[in-house]
Coordinates of C-alpha atoms in Angstrom, one line a residue:
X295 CA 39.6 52.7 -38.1
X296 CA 35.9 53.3 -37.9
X297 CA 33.6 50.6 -35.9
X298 CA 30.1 49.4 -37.8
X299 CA 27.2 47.9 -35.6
X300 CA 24.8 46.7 -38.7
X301 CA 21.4 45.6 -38.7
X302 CA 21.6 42.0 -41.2
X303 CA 18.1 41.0 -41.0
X304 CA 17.3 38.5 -43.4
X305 CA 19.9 36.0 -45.4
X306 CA 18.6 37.0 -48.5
X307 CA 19.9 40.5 -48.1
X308 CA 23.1 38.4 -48.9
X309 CA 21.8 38.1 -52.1
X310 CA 19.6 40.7 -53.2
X311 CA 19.6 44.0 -54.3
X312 CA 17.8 46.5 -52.0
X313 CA 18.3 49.7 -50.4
X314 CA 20.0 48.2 -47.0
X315 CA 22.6 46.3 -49.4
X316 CA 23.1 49.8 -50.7
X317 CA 23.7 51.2 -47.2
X318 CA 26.8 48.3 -46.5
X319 CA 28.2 49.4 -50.1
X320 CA 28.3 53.0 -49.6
X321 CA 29.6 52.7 -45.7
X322 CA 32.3 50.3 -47.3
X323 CA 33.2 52.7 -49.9
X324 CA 33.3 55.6 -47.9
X325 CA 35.6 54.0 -44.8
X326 CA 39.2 53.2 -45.3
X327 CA 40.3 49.8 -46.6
X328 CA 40.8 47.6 -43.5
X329 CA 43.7 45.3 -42.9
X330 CA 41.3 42.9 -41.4
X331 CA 37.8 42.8 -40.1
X332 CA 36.8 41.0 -36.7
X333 CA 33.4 40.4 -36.6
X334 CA 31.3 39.5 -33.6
X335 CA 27.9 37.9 -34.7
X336 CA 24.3 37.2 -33.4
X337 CA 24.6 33.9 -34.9
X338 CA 28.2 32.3 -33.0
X339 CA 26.8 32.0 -29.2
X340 CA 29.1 30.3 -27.3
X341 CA 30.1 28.7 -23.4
X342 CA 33.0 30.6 -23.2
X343 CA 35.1 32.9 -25.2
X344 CA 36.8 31.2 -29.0
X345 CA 38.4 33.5 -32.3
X346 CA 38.0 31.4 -35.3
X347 CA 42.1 31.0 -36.4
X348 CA 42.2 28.9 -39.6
X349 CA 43.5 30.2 -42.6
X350 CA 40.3 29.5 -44.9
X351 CA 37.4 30.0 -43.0
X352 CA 34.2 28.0 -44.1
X353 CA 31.4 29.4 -45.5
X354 CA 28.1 28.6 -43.0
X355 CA 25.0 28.5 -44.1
X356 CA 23.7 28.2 -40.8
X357 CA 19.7 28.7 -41.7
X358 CA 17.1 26.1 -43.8
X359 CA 13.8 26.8 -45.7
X360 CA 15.7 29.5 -48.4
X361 CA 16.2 29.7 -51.9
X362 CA 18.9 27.4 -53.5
X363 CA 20.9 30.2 -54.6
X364 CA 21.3 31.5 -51.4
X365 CA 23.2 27.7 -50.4
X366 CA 25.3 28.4 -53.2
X367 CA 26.6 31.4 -52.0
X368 CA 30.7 30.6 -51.0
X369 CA 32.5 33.9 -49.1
X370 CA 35.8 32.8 -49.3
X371 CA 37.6 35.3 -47.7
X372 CA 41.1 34.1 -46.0
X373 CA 41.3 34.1 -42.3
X374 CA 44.2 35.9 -40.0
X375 CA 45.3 34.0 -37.1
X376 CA 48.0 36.7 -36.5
X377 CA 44.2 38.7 -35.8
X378 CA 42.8 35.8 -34.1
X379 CA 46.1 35.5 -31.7
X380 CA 46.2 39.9 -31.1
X381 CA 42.4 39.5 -30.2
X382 CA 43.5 36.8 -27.4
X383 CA 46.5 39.1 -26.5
X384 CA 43.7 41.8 -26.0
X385 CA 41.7 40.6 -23.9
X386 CA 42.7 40.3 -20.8
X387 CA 39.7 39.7 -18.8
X388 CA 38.7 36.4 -20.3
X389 CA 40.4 33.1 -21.6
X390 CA 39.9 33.3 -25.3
X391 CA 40.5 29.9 -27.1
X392 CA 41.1 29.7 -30.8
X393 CA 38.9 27.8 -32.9
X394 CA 39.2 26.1 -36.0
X395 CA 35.7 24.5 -36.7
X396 CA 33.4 27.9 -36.9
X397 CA 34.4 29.6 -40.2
X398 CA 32.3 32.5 -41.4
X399 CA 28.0 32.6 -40.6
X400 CA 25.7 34.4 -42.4
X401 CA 25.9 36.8 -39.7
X402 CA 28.8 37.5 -41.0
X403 CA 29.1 36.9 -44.9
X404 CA 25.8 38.1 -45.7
X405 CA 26.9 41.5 -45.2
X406 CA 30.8 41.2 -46.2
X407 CA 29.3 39.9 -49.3
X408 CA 28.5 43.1 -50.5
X409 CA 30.4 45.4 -48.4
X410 CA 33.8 43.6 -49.8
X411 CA 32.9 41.6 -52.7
X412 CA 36.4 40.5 -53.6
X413 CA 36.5 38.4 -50.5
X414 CA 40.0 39.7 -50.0
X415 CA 40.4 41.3 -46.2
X416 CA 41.1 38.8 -43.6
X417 CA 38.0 37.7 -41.6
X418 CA 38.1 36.6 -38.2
X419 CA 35.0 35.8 -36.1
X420 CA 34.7 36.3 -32.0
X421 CA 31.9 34.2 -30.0
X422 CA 29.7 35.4 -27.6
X423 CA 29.8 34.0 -24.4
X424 CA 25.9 33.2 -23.6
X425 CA 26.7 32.5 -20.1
X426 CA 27.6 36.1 -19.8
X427 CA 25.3 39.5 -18.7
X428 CA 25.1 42.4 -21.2
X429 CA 27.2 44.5 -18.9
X430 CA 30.3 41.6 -19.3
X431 CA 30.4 42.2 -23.0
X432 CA 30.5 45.6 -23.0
X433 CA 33.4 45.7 -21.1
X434 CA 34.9 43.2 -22.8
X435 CA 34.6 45.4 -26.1
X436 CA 36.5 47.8 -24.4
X437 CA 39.8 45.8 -24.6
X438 CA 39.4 45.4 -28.5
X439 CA 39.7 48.9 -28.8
X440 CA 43.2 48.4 -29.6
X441 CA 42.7 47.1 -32.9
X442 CA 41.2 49.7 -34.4
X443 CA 44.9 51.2 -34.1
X444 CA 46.1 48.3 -36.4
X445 CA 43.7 49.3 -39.2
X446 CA 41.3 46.5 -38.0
X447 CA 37.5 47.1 -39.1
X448 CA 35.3 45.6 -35.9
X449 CA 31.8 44.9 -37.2
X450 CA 28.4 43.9 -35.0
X451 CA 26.4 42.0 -36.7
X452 CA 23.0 41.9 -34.9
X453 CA 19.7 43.5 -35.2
X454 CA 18.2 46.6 -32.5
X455 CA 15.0 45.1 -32.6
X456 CA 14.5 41.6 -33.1
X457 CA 11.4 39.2 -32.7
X458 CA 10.8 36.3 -35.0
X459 CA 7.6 35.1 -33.5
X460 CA 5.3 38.2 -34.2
X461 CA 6.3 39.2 -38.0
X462 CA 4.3 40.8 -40.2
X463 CA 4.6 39.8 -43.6
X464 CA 1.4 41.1 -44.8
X465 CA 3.1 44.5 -44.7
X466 CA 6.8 44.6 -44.6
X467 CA 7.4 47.8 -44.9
X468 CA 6.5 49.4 -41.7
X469 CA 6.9 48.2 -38.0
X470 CA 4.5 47.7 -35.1
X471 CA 4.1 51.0 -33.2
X472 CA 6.4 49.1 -30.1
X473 CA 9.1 48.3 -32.5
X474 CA 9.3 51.7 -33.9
X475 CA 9.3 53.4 -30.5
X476 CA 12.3 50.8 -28.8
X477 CA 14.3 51.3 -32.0
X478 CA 14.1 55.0 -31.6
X479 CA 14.7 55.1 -27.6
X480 CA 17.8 52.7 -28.8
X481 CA 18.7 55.6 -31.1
X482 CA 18.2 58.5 -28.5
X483 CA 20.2 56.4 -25.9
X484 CA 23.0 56.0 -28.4
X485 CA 23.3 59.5 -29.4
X486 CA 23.5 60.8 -25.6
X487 CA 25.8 58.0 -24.7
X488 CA 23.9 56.9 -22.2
X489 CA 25.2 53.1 -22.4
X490 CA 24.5 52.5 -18.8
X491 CA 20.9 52.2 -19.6
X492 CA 21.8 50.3 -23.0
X493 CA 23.2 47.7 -21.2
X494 CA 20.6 47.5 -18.0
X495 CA 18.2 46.5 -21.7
X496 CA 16.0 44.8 -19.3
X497 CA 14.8 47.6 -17.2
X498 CA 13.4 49.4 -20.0
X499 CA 9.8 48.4 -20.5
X500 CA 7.5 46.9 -22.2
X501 CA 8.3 48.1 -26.0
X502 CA 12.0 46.9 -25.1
X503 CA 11.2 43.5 -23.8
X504 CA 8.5 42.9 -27.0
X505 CA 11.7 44.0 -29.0
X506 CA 14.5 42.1 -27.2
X507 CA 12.7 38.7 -26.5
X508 CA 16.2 37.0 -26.5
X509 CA 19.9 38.9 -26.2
X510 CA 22.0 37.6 -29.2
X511 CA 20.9 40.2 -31.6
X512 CA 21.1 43.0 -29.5
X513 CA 24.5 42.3 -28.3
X514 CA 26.8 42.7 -30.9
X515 CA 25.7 46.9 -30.3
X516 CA 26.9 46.7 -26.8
X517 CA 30.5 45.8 -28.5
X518 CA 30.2 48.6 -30.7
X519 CA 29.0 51.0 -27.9
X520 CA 32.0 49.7 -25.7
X521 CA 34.3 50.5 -28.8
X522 CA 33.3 54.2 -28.9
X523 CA 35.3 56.5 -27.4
X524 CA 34.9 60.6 -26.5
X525 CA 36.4 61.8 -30.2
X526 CA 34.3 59.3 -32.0
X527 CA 31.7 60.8 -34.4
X528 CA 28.4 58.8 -34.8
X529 CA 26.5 57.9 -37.6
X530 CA 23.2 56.2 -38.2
X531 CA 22.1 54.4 -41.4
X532 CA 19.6 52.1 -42.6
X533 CA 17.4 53.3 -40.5
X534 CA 13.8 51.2 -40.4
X535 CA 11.9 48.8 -39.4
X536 CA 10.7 46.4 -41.2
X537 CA 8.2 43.4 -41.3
X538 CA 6.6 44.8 -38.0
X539 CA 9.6 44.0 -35.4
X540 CA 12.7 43.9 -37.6
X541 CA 14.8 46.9 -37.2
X542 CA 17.8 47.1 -40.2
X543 CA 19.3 50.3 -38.2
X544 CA 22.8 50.0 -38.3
X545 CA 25.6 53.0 -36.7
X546 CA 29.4 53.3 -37.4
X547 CA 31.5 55.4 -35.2
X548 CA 35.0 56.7 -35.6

């Protein structure tokens, strides 16, 4: 089964019609129907490693200050805890606890939304573990490389470049000269698999840090980068930046 890193910028996306919600629909149409999908979001952080395992995951609308419609929006896509218990049996080199509060964020849904509109493949969610480094996750991503075997679509759902504070909503269809230049040293990285560097983010200068002021939305890549392996093809889309340091680029491999 292929592996998706993609770029979910704003909620609404869940909702709208625009050419990134085009992107998930044709990437959904044009990889095999998965048995599952495990999806590790920006938006579950985490002390400590938990797999959602309930049989109806929640719908979370884990954001404020949106249109009602968007509230209104129910994924309700069963859960899988045989998933949630082969993810545990996977990874061996942390404790993974199942979890029945979590559910489904917008991380998540807002992408599945469109990608799988029935709501019918299994969703199961894995947390980050915020007390961990970059280089911890990306080995960790390693073990799920299993389930791909099983027919099991793993998705990131994070954005390359991601700074809140500094927007520009006066013109969101271009990005600040920084933005554009770490989303496209991101790119070059990814392409020479160079994921030593990838994961040492830090060390990268001063474009980088402006782009990665905090690590949850840059992490869910390193799990897709520690899914790839040698016969893997790679392919980019939805490729911009938008709204002066939001970048919607999103790769699948397989």
């Amino acid at each position: 089964m292929p592996a998706l890193f993609v770029g979910h910028g704003s909620p609404m996306n869940a909702i709208e019609l625009n050419e990134f919600v085009t992107g998930w629909k044709n990437i959904a149409a044009y990889i095999p129907t998965p048995s599952a999908i495990l999806c590790i979001s920006a938006h579950w952080e985490t002390r400590g490693t938990f797999v959602t395992a309930m049989e109806r995951p929640r719908t979370i609308h884990d954001f404020y200050g949106f249109p009602k419609p968007l509230f209104d929006v129910d994924y309700p896509a069963p859960g899988s805890p045989a998933l949630a218990e082969m993810t545990r049996k996977a990874i061996q080199s942390a404790d993974v606890q199942e979890d029945h509060q979590w559910g489904l964020d917008h991380g998540c849904w807002s992408i599945l939304n469109h990608m799988y509109p029935e709501a019918s493949v299994p969703v199961v969610q894995l947390s980050m573990n915020q007390l961990q480094k970059p280089e911890w996750h990306y080995a960790l991503a390693k073990e799920l490389s299993v389930l791909r075997n099983k027919g099991v679509l793993i998705v990131g759902s994070g954005n390359m470049v991601h700074n809140l504070g500094v927007m520009n909503w006066r013109t969101p269809e271009t990005g600040y000269d920084w933005a554009v230049e770490a989303n496209d040293y991101f790119k070059d990285l990814i392409r020479k698999g160079d994921h030593q560097q990838l994961t040492g983010y830090q060390s990268l200068g001063k474009a980088v840090q402006q782009s990665i002021p905090t690590p949850e939305h840059f992490l869910p890549l390193l799990y897709l980068l520690g899914l790839k392996d040698d016969n893997d093809s790679l392919q980019f889309f939805n490729d911009k930046t938008i709204y002066g340091s939001i970048s919607m680029t999103s790769v699948m491999i397989g």
